[in-house]
mmCIF file of C-alpha atoms and ligand atoms in Angstrom:
data_model
loop_
_atom_site.group_PDB
_atom_site.id
_atom_site.type_symbol
_atom_site.label_atom_id
_atom_site.label_comp_id
_atom_site.label_asym_id
_atom_site.label_seq_id
_atom_site.Cartn_x
_atom_site.Cartn_y
_atom_site.Cartn_z
ATOM 1 C CA MET A 1 5.834 22.953 -38.100
ATOM 2 C CA LYS A 2 8.087 25.865 -39.103
ATOM 3 C CA HIS A 3 11.596 25.641 -37.168
ATOM 4 C CA SER A 4 13.126 21.665 -35.221
ATOM 5 C CA LYS A 5 15.650 23.574 -34.173
ATOM 6 C CA ILE A 6 15.459 25.332 -31.103
ATOM 7 C CA ILE A 7 17.224 26.202 -28.356
ATOM 8 C CA LEU A 8 16.275 27.284 -25.015
ATOM 9 C CA LEU A 9 17.830 29.908 -22.808
ATOM 10 C CA GLY A 10 17.250 30.772 -18.962
ATOM 11 C CA LEU A 11 17.456 30.396 -15.248
ATOM 12 C CA PRO A 12 17.257 27.536 -13.163
ATOM 13 C CA GLY A 13 14.153 27.004 -12.422
ATOM 14 C CA ALA A 14 12.853 28.837 -15.533
ATOM 15 C CA GLY A 15 10.426 26.580 -17.162
ATOM 16 C CA LYS A 16 13.403 24.820 -20.115
ATOM 17 C CA THR A 17 12.410 21.265 -18.990
ATOM 18 C CA THR A 18 8.740 21.641 -18.942
ATOM 19 C CA CYS A 19 9.267 23.943 -21.763
ATOM 20 C CA ALA A 20 11.367 20.999 -23.374
ATOM 21 C CA ARG A 21 8.713 17.911 -22.609
ATOM 22 C CA LYS A 22 6.264 19.759 -24.671
ATOM 23 C CA LEU A 23 7.841 20.607 -27.515
ATOM 24 C CA SER A 24 8.860 17.360 -27.942
ATOM 25 C CA ALA A 25 5.391 15.918 -27.446
ATOM 26 C CA GLU A 26 3.347 17.898 -29.830
ATOM 27 C CA PHE A 27 5.967 18.220 -32.622
ATOM 28 C CA GLY A 28 7.820 15.107 -32.004
ATOM 29 C CA LEU A 29 11.038 17.440 -30.481
ATOM 30 C CA THR A 30 13.496 15.125 -29.339
ATOM 31 C CA GLU A 31 14.147 16.346 -25.547
ATOM 32 C CA PHE A 32 18.436 17.307 -24.823
ATOM 33 C CA ASP A 33 19.304 18.970 -21.551
ATOM 34 C CA LEU A 34 23.455 18.866 -21.279
ATOM 35 C CA GLY A 35 22.140 18.500 -17.284
ATOM 36 C CA THR A 36 20.636 15.363 -17.786
ATOM 37 C CA ILE A 37 22.530 14.041 -19.964
ATOM 38 C CA LEU A 38 26.012 14.939 -18.211
ATOM 39 C CA ARG A 39 24.381 13.051 -14.876
ATOM 40 C CA GLU A 40 24.156 9.923 -17.182
ATOM 41 C CA ASN A 41 27.120 10.297 -18.135
ATOM 42 C CA ALA A 42 27.792 11.567 -14.520
ATOM 43 C CA ASP A 43 30.905 8.517 -14.384
ATOM 44 C CA VAL A 44 32.250 7.954 -17.634
ATOM 45 C CA GLU A 45 36.253 7.843 -18.172
ATOM 46 C CA THR A 46 37.047 10.591 -19.759
ATOM 47 C CA ALA A 47 40.176 12.886 -21.178
ATOM 48 C CA TYR A 48 39.310 15.589 -18.588
ATOM 49 C CA GLY A 49 37.785 12.679 -15.879
ATOM 50 C CA THR A 50 34.809 12.773 -15.176
ATOM 51 C CA PRO A 51 31.632 15.078 -15.090
ATOM 52 C CA GLY A 52 30.680 14.408 -12.486
ATOM 53 C CA GLU A 53 33.743 15.119 -10.174
ATOM 54 C CA TYR A 54 33.209 18.631 -11.760
ATOM 55 C CA MET A 55 29.065 18.401 -10.841
ATOM 56 C CA ASN A 56 29.811 17.371 -7.898
ATOM 57 C CA ARG A 57 32.222 20.425 -7.522
ATOM 58 C CA ASP A 58 28.941 22.694 -8.986
ATOM 59 C CA GLU A 59 31.927 23.794 -11.374
ATOM 60 C CA LEU A 60 30.690 23.841 -15.369
ATOM 61 C CA VAL A 61 32.291 20.487 -17.079
ATOM 62 C CA PRO A 62 35.139 21.754 -18.893
ATOM 63 C CA ASP A 63 34.325 22.886 -22.599
ATOM 64 C CA GLU A 64 35.930 20.872 -25.139
ATOM 65 C CA LEU A 65 34.021 17.561 -22.576
ATOM 66 C CA VAL A 66 31.082 19.123 -23.329
ATOM 67 C CA ASN A 67 30.909 20.584 -26.486
ATOM 68 C CA GLU A 68 32.759 16.489 -27.667
ATOM 69 C CA LEU A 69 29.576 15.746 -26.669
ATOM 70 C CA VAL A 70 27.238 17.778 -28.109
ATOM 71 C CA SER A 71 29.323 16.860 -31.349
ATOM 72 C CA LYS A 72 28.091 13.149 -30.424
ATOM 73 C CA ARG A 73 25.120 13.405 -29.940
ATOM 74 C CA LEU A 74 23.455 16.073 -31.174
ATOM 75 C CA PRO A 75 20.605 14.616 -33.519
ATOM 76 C CA ALA A 76 21.451 16.313 -36.811
ATOM 77 C CA ASP A 77 17.960 17.254 -37.615
ATOM 78 C CA GLU A 78 15.596 18.438 -34.572
ATOM 79 C CA PHE A 79 16.230 18.961 -31.665
ATOM 80 C CA VAL A 80 14.896 20.666 -28.042
ATOM 81 C CA LEU A 81 17.948 22.089 -26.436
ATOM 82 C CA SER A 82 18.799 23.379 -23.730
ATOM 83 C CA GLY A 83 21.771 23.539 -20.988
ATOM 84 C CA TYR A 84 24.120 24.112 -23.467
ATOM 85 C CA PRO A 85 25.523 26.635 -24.908
ATOM 86 C CA ARG A 86 26.678 28.005 -20.727
ATOM 87 C CA THR A 87 30.014 29.761 -22.844
ATOM 88 C CA VAL A 88 30.771 31.551 -25.072
ATOM 89 C CA THR A 89 32.762 28.849 -26.407
ATOM 90 C CA GLN A 90 29.664 26.376 -26.246
ATOM 91 C CA VAL A 91 27.959 28.539 -28.295
ATOM 92 C CA GLU A 92 30.861 29.654 -31.266
ATOM 93 C CA HIS A 93 31.585 25.721 -31.267
ATOM 94 C CA LEU A 94 27.919 25.319 -31.541
ATOM 95 C CA GLY A 95 28.014 27.531 -34.799
ATOM 96 C CA THR A 96 30.339 25.186 -36.172
ATOM 97 C CA ILE A 97 28.391 21.738 -36.244
ATOM 98 C CA THR A 98 24.508 22.907 -36.544
ATOM 99 C CA ASN A 99 21.824 26.121 -38.014
ATOM 100 C CA VAL A 100 20.076 26.366 -35.379
ATOM 101 C CA GLY A 101 17.153 28.405 -36.201
ATOM 102 C CA PHE A 102 15.214 29.058 -33.254
ATOM 103 C CA VAL A 103 16.299 30.659 -30.308
ATOM 104 C CA CYS A 104 14.290 31.878 -27.084
ATOM 105 C CA PHE A 105 14.946 33.450 -23.767
ATOM 106 C CA LEU A 106 12.894 32.637 -20.338
ATOM 107 C CA SER A 107 13.146 35.492 -18.914
ATOM 108 C CA ALA A 108 12.043 35.161 -15.432
ATOM 109 C CA SER A 109 13.582 36.918 -11.914
ATOM 110 C CA VAL A 110 15.882 36.188 -9.471
ATOM 111 C CA GLU A 111 12.402 36.499 -6.037
ATOM 112 C CA VAL A 112 10.210 33.776 -8.663
ATOM 113 C CA LEU A 113 13.190 31.509 -9.478
ATOM 114 C CA VAL A 114 14.408 30.725 -5.130
ATOM 115 C CA GLU A 115 10.148 30.960 -4.751
ATOM 116 C CA ARG A 116 9.742 27.331 -7.748
ATOM 117 C CA LEU A 117 13.101 26.022 -7.266
ATOM 118 C CA ARG A 118 12.115 25.915 -3.563
ATOM 119 C CA ASN A 119 9.028 24.114 -4.246
ATOM 120 C CA ARG A 120 10.765 21.775 -7.127
ATOM 121 C CA ARG A 121 10.982 18.451 -6.916
ATOM 122 C CA ILE A 122 11.457 15.647 -9.971
ATOM 123 C CA ASP A 123 9.708 12.479 -10.286
ATOM 124 C CA PRO A 124 12.820 9.802 -10.678
ATOM 125 C CA LYS A 125 10.672 7.505 -12.673
ATOM 126 C CA THR A 126 9.701 9.782 -15.700
ATOM 127 C CA GLY A 127 11.553 12.792 -14.893
ATOM 128 C CA THR A 128 8.741 14.472 -14.430
ATOM 129 C CA THR A 129 8.962 17.724 -12.688
ATOM 130 C CA TYR A 130 6.540 19.313 -9.977
ATOM 131 C CA HIS A 131 5.557 22.040 -7.792
ATOM 132 C CA LEU A 132 4.744 21.555 -4.513
ATOM 133 C CA ARG A 133 2.166 23.572 -3.818
ATOM 134 C CA ALA A 134 1.462 25.237 -7.511
ATOM 135 C CA ASN A 135 1.634 21.746 -9.624
ATOM 136 C CA PRO A 136 1.480 18.873 -7.008
ATOM 137 C CA PRO A 137 1.374 15.147 -8.056
ATOM 138 C CA LYS A 138 -2.242 14.031 -8.248
ATOM 139 C CA SER A 139 -1.394 10.347 -7.285
ATOM 140 C CA GLU A 140 0.175 8.828 -3.723
ATOM 141 C CA ALA A 141 2.809 7.123 -4.700
ATOM 142 C CA VAL A 142 3.947 9.001 -7.182
ATOM 143 C CA ALA A 143 3.986 11.643 -4.521
ATOM 144 C CA ASN A 144 5.683 9.452 -2.032
ATOM 145 C CA ARG A 145 8.720 8.585 -5.000
ATOM 146 C CA LEU A 146 10.104 12.667 -5.362
ATOM 147 C CA VAL A 147 12.906 13.664 -5.013
ATOM 148 C CA GLN A 148 14.040 16.927 -4.459
ATOM 149 C CA ARG A 149 17.956 17.715 -6.771
ATOM 150 C CA GLN A 150 20.988 18.599 -4.971
ATOM 151 C CA SER A 151 21.340 21.522 -6.151
ATOM 152 C CA ASP A 152 18.664 22.805 -5.607
ATOM 153 C CA ARG A 153 18.448 22.946 -1.944
ATOM 154 C CA GLU A 154 17.627 25.817 -0.366
ATOM 155 C CA GLU A 155 21.279 26.919 1.249
ATOM 156 C CA LEU A 156 22.855 26.941 -2.908
ATOM 157 C CA LEU A 157 19.511 27.909 -4.585
ATOM 158 C CA LYS A 158 20.162 32.299 -4.351
ATOM 159 C CA PRO A 159 24.062 31.992 -5.037
ATOM 160 C CA ARG A 160 23.729 29.237 -7.924
ATOM 161 C CA ILE A 161 21.254 31.283 -9.815
ATOM 162 C CA GLU A 162 23.462 34.591 -8.868
ATOM 163 C CA ALA A 163 26.003 32.643 -10.826
ATOM 164 C CA ASN A 164 24.500 31.189 -14.058
ATOM 165 C CA GLN A 165 22.388 34.682 -14.491
ATOM 166 C CA GLU A 166 26.158 36.016 -14.496
ATOM 167 C CA LEU A 167 27.623 33.599 -17.601
ATOM 168 C CA LEU A 168 24.259 33.832 -18.729
ATOM 169 C CA GLU A 169 24.085 37.267 -20.530
ATOM 170 C CA PRO A 170 26.934 37.137 -22.772
ATOM 171 C CA ILE A 171 25.168 33.521 -23.342
ATOM 172 C CA VAL A 172 21.822 35.902 -24.239
ATOM 173 C CA GLU A 173 23.856 38.692 -25.411
ATOM 174 C CA ARG A 174 25.018 36.603 -28.850
ATOM 175 C CA TYR A 175 22.066 34.531 -30.042
ATOM 176 C CA ARG A 176 19.758 38.683 -29.271
ATOM 177 C CA THR A 177 21.027 39.551 -33.101
ATOM 178 C CA HIS A 178 19.909 35.573 -34.579
ATOM 179 C CA PRO A 179 16.698 36.210 -37.262
ATOM 180 C CA HIS A 180 14.927 34.155 -35.145
ATOM 181 C CA PHE A 181 15.392 35.158 -31.160
ATOM 182 C CA VAL A 182 12.676 35.497 -29.195
ATOM 183 C CA THR A 183 11.990 36.746 -24.220
ATOM 184 C CA ILE A 184 8.989 35.672 -22.769
ATOM 185 C CA ASP A 185 8.230 36.554 -19.717
ATOM 186 C CA ALA A 186 8.049 33.507 -17.816
ATOM 187 C CA THR A 187 6.960 33.815 -14.894
ATOM 188 C CA ARG A 188 3.632 33.669 -15.935
ATOM 189 C CA PRO A 189 1.943 29.777 -15.148
ATOM 190 C CA PRO A 190 3.857 26.905 -17.040
ATOM 191 C CA ASP A 191 0.565 26.261 -19.715
ATOM 192 C CA VAL A 192 0.308 29.793 -20.540
ATOM 193 C CA VAL A 193 4.410 30.139 -21.206
ATOM 194 C CA TYR A 194 5.075 27.180 -23.392
ATOM 195 C CA ARG A 195 1.500 28.230 -25.228
ATOM 196 C CA THR A 196 3.281 31.345 -26.596
ATOM 197 C CA LEU A 197 6.567 29.349 -27.064
ATOM 198 C CA ALA A 198 4.340 27.653 -29.615
ATOM 199 C CA GLU A 199 3.315 30.604 -31.036
ATOM 200 C CA LYS A 200 6.266 32.467 -31.402
ATOM 201 C CA ILE A 201 6.748 29.461 -33.235
ATOM 202 C CA ALA A 202 4.851 29.178 -35.533
ATOM 203 C CA SER A 203 4.971 32.789 -37.048
ATOM 204 C CA LYS A 204 8.463 33.889 -36.757
HETATM 205 P P1 LIG B 301 21.838 21.590 -14.427
HETATM 206 O O1 LIG B 301 20.743 20.544 -14.141
HETATM 207 O O2 LIG B 301 21.345 22.720 -16.127
HETATM 208 O O3 LIG B 301 21.687 22.940 -13.527
HETATM 209 O O4 LIG B 301 23.503 21.395 -14.766
HETATM 210 C C1 LIG B 301 24.235 20.887 -12.738
HETATM 211 C C2 LIG B 301 25.041 20.326 -13.952
HETATM 212 O O5 LIG B 301 25.457 20.120 -15.121
HETATM 213 C C3 LIG B 301 25.916 21.928 -13.853
HETATM 214 O O6 LIG B 301 26.067 21.776 -12.129
HETATM 215 C C4 LIG B 301 27.675 21.523 -14.586
HETATM 216 O O7 LIG B 301 28.034 21.119 -13.590
HETATM 217 C C5 LIG B 301 26.670 20.520 -15.052
HETATM 218 N N1 LIG B 301 26.001 21.209 -16.636
HETATM 219 C C6 LIG B 301 24.612 21.581 -17.447
HETATM 220 N N2 LIG B 301 25.047 21.871 -18.192
HETATM 221 C C7 LIG B 301 26.781 22.360 -18.985
HETATM 222 C C8 LIG B 301 27.613 22.818 -19.162
HETATM 223 N N3 LIG B 301 26.956 23.383 -20.935
HETATM 224 N N4 LIG B 301 28.587 23.480 -20.440
HETATM 225 C C9 LIG B 301 29.380 22.892 -18.786
HETATM 226 N N5 LIG B 301 28.836 21.476 -17.456
HETATM 227 C C10 LIG B 301 27.332 22.487 -17.769
#
């Protein structure tokens, strides 16, 4: 493995979690998804309040809180990071605590993402993501326990994706000049997207 400190950038539904899972399984890298970590720590009291207070209002958790969390928890030598950085301040903070080796932007149109998220369901037991039509679970037990994330509800989808798009653009611009930056067409099937990513990491 040529690079072991990897960032995945992309809008919700672009496939960051799926790619992170596969990179972790194939190369043993630690998945570090900030959204997941914040959900697990939603009720933890901090000087800025609890992460859950912001998440429930669909607001970003303050930079100071997330930067501190990342400083404390991000593994020193290897990771697949997603959901962070989401602001330019976070980009700058990350630059002070680690050297990112490889940055991948998973690019997809709003239309494709809305369709994916509308059909996205999560297995609360394993964290595995399914698509109700393209990738349904094989077992009925799993099918019966699937849940939809609050933020994937139909009425919230488009505004959420568009708000994320505004935040993401300056982040992508910041990393575009990184020597190991790639853009991958994430509208293709998940396996194809992942293989393309794994090949680029090996070759670039
Ligand atoms: P996600 O699972 O990535 O959609 O994130 C869920 C929620 O966690 C977001 O709506 C934000 O409230 C919060 N969050 C996730 N990542 C960040 C971040 N890098 N900075 C601030 N808040 C974040």
